PDB file of C-alpha atoms in Angstrom:
ATOM      1  CA  MET A   1      74.902  90.131 132.476  1.00 31.00           C
ATOM      2  CA  ALA A   2      77.721  92.388 131.684  1.00 36.00           C
ATOM      3  CA  CYS A   3      79.075  95.667 133.408  1.00 37.00           C
ATOM      4  CA  HIS A   4      78.451  98.776 131.337  1.00 39.00           C
ATOM      5  CA  HIS A   5      80.567 101.223 133.363  1.00 43.00           C
ATOM      6  CA  SER A   6      84.224 101.857 133.279  1.00 47.00           C
ATOM      7  CA  PRO A   7      86.705 104.188 135.063  1.00 50.00           C
ATOM      8  CA  PHE A   8      88.657 104.302 131.752  1.00 49.00           C
ATOM      9  CA  ARG A   9      85.972 105.914 129.367  1.00 53.00           C
ATOM     10  CA  SER A  10      88.227 108.776 128.540  1.00 57.00           C
ATOM     11  CA  VAL A  11      91.458 106.771 128.116  1.00 60.00           C
ATOM     12  CA  ILE A  12      92.657 105.580 124.764  1.00 65.00           C
ATOM     13  CA  THR A  13      92.380 101.783 125.227  1.00 71.00           C
ATOM     14  CA  VAL A  14      93.676  98.885 123.095  1.00 77.00           C
ATOM     15  CA  ALA A  15      92.870  95.436 124.029  1.00 80.00           C
ATOM     16  CA  ILE A  16      95.289  92.750 122.863  1.00 83.00           C
ATOM     17  CA  HIS A  17      93.687  89.498 122.165  1.00 78.00           C
ATOM     18  CA  GLY A  18      95.408  86.464 123.879  1.00 78.00           C
ATOM     19  CA  ARG A  19      95.664  84.676 120.447  1.00 81.00           C
ATOM     20  CA  LEU A  20      97.859  87.485 119.264  1.00 84.00           C
ATOM     21  CA  THR A  21     100.191  87.503 122.466  1.00 81.00           C
ATOM     22  CA  HIS A  22     100.413  83.596 122.178  1.00 81.00           C
ATOM     23  CA  ARG A  23     101.991  84.139 118.739  1.00 84.00           C
ATOM     24  CA  ALA A  24     104.552  86.759 120.025  1.00 84.00           C
ATOM     25  CA  TRP A  25     106.937  84.308 121.632  1.00 84.00           C
ATOM     26  CA  VAL A  26     110.636  84.498 121.677  1.00 86.00           C
ATOM     27  CA  SER A  27     113.188  81.542 121.351  1.00 86.00           C
ATOM     28  CA  ASP A  28     115.791  80.130 123.589  1.00 87.00           C
ATOM     29  CA  ASP A  29     118.454  81.951 121.518  1.00 88.00           C
ATOM     30  CA  TRP A  30     116.551  85.330 122.016  1.00 85.00           C
ATOM     31  CA  LEU A  31     116.439  84.648 125.816  1.00 88.00           C
ATOM     32  CA  LYS A  32     120.192  83.856 125.783  1.00 89.00           C
ATOM     33  CA  ARG A  33     120.900  87.158 124.137  1.00 85.00           C
ATOM     34  CA  LEU A  34     118.800  88.926 126.676  1.00 85.00           C
ATOM     35  CA  ALA A  35     120.527  87.101 129.614  1.00 88.00           C
ATOM     36  CA  ALA A  36     123.896  88.240 128.164  1.00 88.00           C
ATOM     37  CA  SER A  37     122.694  91.806 127.867  1.00 84.00           C
ATOM     38  CA  GLY A  38     123.501  92.559 131.511  1.00 85.00           C
ATOM     39  CA  PRO A  39     122.357  92.030 135.165  1.00 88.00           C
ATOM     40  CA  ALA A  40     118.698  93.099 134.372  1.00 84.00           C
ATOM     41  CA  GLY A  41     118.380  90.791 131.359  1.00 84.00           C
ATOM     42  CA  ALA A  42     119.807  87.869 133.251  1.00 88.00           C
ATOM     43  CA  SER A  43     117.502  88.399 136.280  1.00 89.00           C
ATOM     44  CA  LEU A  44     114.656  88.445 133.907  1.00 86.00           C
ATOM     45  CA  VAL A  45     115.506  85.182 132.167  1.00 88.00           C
ATOM     46  CA  SER A  46     116.322  83.426 135.525  1.00 90.00           C
ATOM     47  CA  VAL A  47     112.664  83.765 136.593  1.00 90.00           C
ATOM     48  CA  CYS A  48     111.135  82.495 133.535  1.00 87.00           C
ATOM     49  CA  ALA A  49     111.760  78.743 133.881  1.00 86.00           C
ATOM     50  CA  PRO A  50     108.175  77.950 135.069  1.00 90.00           C
ATOM     51  CA  TYR A  51     106.701  80.094 132.328  1.00 87.00           C
ATOM     52  CA  ARG A  52     108.843  78.377 129.643  1.00 88.00           C
ATOM     53  CA  ALA A  53     107.724  74.959 130.851  1.00 89.00           C
ATOM     54  CA  HIS A  54     104.105  76.008 130.895  1.00 88.00           C
ATOM     55  CA  TYR A  55     104.330  77.191 127.330  1.00 84.00           C
ATOM     56  CA  GLN A  56     106.055  74.100 126.163  1.00 87.00           C
ATOM     57  CA  GLN A  57     103.203  72.035 127.716  1.00 90.00           C
ATOM     58  CA  GLU A  58     100.354  74.329 126.486  1.00 84.00           C
ATOM     59  CA  LEU A  59     101.655  75.598 123.144  1.00 79.00           C
ATOM     60  CA  GLY A  60     104.386  73.239 122.303  1.00 84.00           C
ATOM     61  CA  VAL A  61     106.843  76.171 122.006  1.00 80.00           C
ATOM     62  CA  ASP A  62     110.182  76.238 123.684  1.00 83.00           C
ATOM     63  CA  GLY A  63     110.307  79.787 124.429  1.00 84.00           C
ATOM     64  CA  LEU A  64     108.539  82.687 126.299  1.00 85.00           C
ATOM     65  CA  VAL A  65     105.477  84.548 125.299  1.00 84.00           C
ATOM     66  CA  LEU A  66     105.706  88.382 125.349  1.00 81.00           C
ATOM     67  CA  HIS A  67     102.353  89.285 126.761  1.00 78.00           C
ATOM     68  CA  ASP A  68     103.034  92.570 128.422  1.00 81.00           C
ATOM     69  CA  ALA A  69     105.786  93.678 126.048  1.00 81.00           C
ATOM     70  CA  VAL A  70     103.330  93.449 123.210  1.00 84.00           C
ATOM     71  CA  ALA A  71     101.122  95.992 124.894  1.00 83.00           C
ATOM     72  CA  VAL A  72     104.075  98.070 125.933  1.00 82.00           C
ATOM     73  CA  ALA A  73     105.220  98.164 122.283  1.00 83.00           C
ATOM     74  CA  GLU A  74     101.840  99.470 121.162  1.00 83.00           C
ATOM     75  CA  ALA A  75     101.942 102.208 123.797  1.00 81.00           C
ATOM     76  CA  ILE A  76     105.442 103.427 122.815  1.00 82.00           C
ATOM     77  CA  TRP A  77     104.947 102.905 118.967  1.00 82.00           C
ATOM     78  CA  PRO A  78     101.192 103.185 118.154  1.00 82.00           C
ATOM     79  CA  GLY A  79     100.273 101.482 115.099  1.00 83.00           C
ATOM     80  CA  THR A  80     102.599  98.542 115.819  1.00 85.00           C
ATOM     81  CA  LEU A  81      99.663  96.227 116.176  1.00 88.00           C
ATOM     82  CA  LYS A  82      96.806  95.924 113.623  1.00 89.00           C
ATOM     83  CA  CYS A  83      93.719  96.930 115.464  1.00 87.00           C
ATOM     84  CA  ARG A  84      89.892  96.917 114.738  1.00 86.00           C
ATOM     85  CA  ARG A  85      87.274  98.935 116.441  1.00 85.00           C
ATOM     86  CA  LEU A  86      85.107  96.329 118.259  1.00 84.00           C
ATOM     87  CA  ALA A  87      82.451  96.118 121.172  1.00 82.00           C
ATOM     88  CA  VAL A  88      84.208  94.905 124.343  1.00 82.00           C
ATOM     89  CA  ASP A  89      82.495  94.035 127.598  1.00 83.00           C
ATOM     90  CA  VAL A  90      83.349  92.150 130.816  1.00 85.00           C
ATOM     91  CA  VAL A  91      81.205  89.597 132.482  1.00 87.00           C
ATOM     92  CA  CYS A  92      80.364  90.777 135.994  1.00 88.00           C
ATOM     93  CA  ASP A  93      77.688  88.289 137.038  1.00 89.00           C
ATOM     94  CA  SER A  94      78.209  85.318 139.416  1.00 91.00           C
ATOM     95  CA  THR A  95      78.816  82.731 136.779  1.00 91.00           C
ATOM     96  CA  PRO A  96      81.929  80.839 136.147  1.00 91.00           C
ATOM     97  CA  ALA A  97      82.687  83.278 133.405  1.00 87.00           C
ATOM     98  CA  ARG A  98      82.924  86.198 135.753  1.00 90.00           C
ATOM     99  CA  GLY A  99      85.807  88.403 134.768  1.00 87.00           C
ATOM    100  CA  ALA A 100      86.042  87.239 131.123  1.00 85.00           C
ATOM    101  CA  THR A 101      86.504  89.772 128.451  1.00 82.00           C
ATOM    102  CA  LEU A 102      83.955  89.529 125.722  1.00 80.00           C
ATOM    103  CA  ILE A 103      84.981  90.865 122.259  1.00 81.00           C
ATOM    104  CA  ASP A 104      82.218  90.837 119.631  1.00 76.00           C
ATOM    105  CA  THR A 105      83.906  90.368 116.315  1.00 75.00           C
ATOM    106  CA  ARG A 106      80.745  89.719 114.307  1.00 73.00           C
ATOM    107  CA  SER A 107      80.036  92.175 111.486  1.00 63.00           C
ATOM    108  CA  GLY A 108      76.565  93.514 110.547  1.00 59.00           C
ATOM    109  CA  TYR A 109      75.288  93.614 113.975  1.00 57.00           C
ATOM    110  CA  ASP A 110      76.027  97.324 114.906  1.00 56.00           C
ATOM    111  CA  ASP A 111      72.659  97.915 116.319  1.00 58.00           C
ATOM    112  CA  ALA A 112      72.836  94.858 118.607  1.00 55.00           C
ATOM    113  CA  ARG A 113      76.343  95.252 120.027  1.00 56.00           C
ATOM    114  CA  VAL A 114      76.645  95.517 123.688  1.00 62.00           C
ATOM    115  CA  GLY A 115      79.614  97.183 125.538  1.00 65.00           C
ATOM    116  CA  ARG A 116      82.048  99.932 124.851  1.00 76.00           C
ATOM    117  CA  GLU A 117      83.828  99.983 121.365  1.00 80.00           C
ATOM    118  CA  ILE A 118      87.561 100.094 121.807  1.00 81.00           C
ATOM    119  CA  ASP A 119      90.550  99.188 119.443  1.00 84.00           C
ATOM    120  CA  VAL A 120      91.174  95.592 119.581  1.00 85.00           C
ATOM    121  CA  ALA A 121      94.713  94.276 118.464  1.00 87.00           C
ATOM    122  CA  LEU A 122      93.949  91.119 116.279  1.00 85.00           C
ATOM    123  CA  ASP A 123      97.291  90.808 114.420  1.00 88.00           C
ATOM    124  CA  ALA A 124     100.892  92.105 114.181  1.00 87.00           C
ATOM    125  CA  ASP A 125     104.094  91.622 112.326  1.00 87.00           C
ATOM    126  CA  ILE A 126     105.555  89.332 114.950  1.00 85.00           C
ATOM    127  CA  ASP A 127     108.899  89.157 113.415  1.00 84.00           C
ATOM    128  CA  ALA A 128     109.099  92.909 113.359  1.00 83.00           C
ATOM    129  CA  LEU A 129     107.828  92.996 116.937  1.00 81.00           C
ATOM    130  CA  ARG A 130     110.435  90.737 118.503  1.00 79.00           C
ATOM    131  CA  PRO A 131     113.404  92.816 117.961  1.00 77.00           C
ATOM    132  CA  LEU A 132     111.664  95.998 119.388  1.00 76.00           C
ATOM    133  CA  CYS A 133     111.425  94.244 122.707  1.00 71.00           C
ATOM    134  CA  GLN A 134     115.079  93.365 123.404  1.00 67.00           C
ATOM    135  CA  PRO A 135     116.677  96.789 123.597  1.00 61.00           C
ATOM    136  CA  TRP A 136     114.282  97.832 126.496  1.00 55.00           C
ATOM    137  CA  VAL A 137     116.631  95.812 128.867  1.00 54.00           C
ATOM    138  CA  ARG A 138     119.904  97.635 128.878  1.00 53.00           C
ATOM    139  CA  ARG A 139     123.014  97.489 130.936  1.00 48.00           C
ATOM    140  CA  PRO A 140     123.144 100.021 133.639  1.00 50.00           C
ATOM    141  CA  ALA A 141     125.147 103.247 132.728  1.00 46.00           C
ATOM    142  CA  SER A 142     128.741 102.848 133.826  1.00 50.00           C
ATOM    143  CA  SER A 143     129.594 105.000 136.763  1.00 48.00           C
ATOM    144  CA  GLY A 144     132.793 106.970 136.660  1.00 46.00           C
TER     145      GLY A 144
END
């Protein structure tokens, strides 16, 4: 059984599929440039070692996945991601799937869909997305 209520019904919502964010990773070179960008970049890179180890083990990638940065990019530059309107719901029962997001990608079942339809990002130009993320971390303005 899934929930059919949401406090966000009037908010523009884009769900970003995990398979998309797992493709949006940055390399060791990208992370070195981020660390060299200033104290904020260095601080961000310093805390990511456990995440990098996880992605190396799970995805075979020596880098870091840009989960939240992908969402922020879409919020700042709408249309960055390639979206499709799909029925989305959340499992709210007491099964082990509780909290899982269900996205119905089937076509031809419009009358059988359950859940609220929202835009779901299924694809993006990842090579164009990576450079958008690095300028967000800037050196503090010089005082004086």
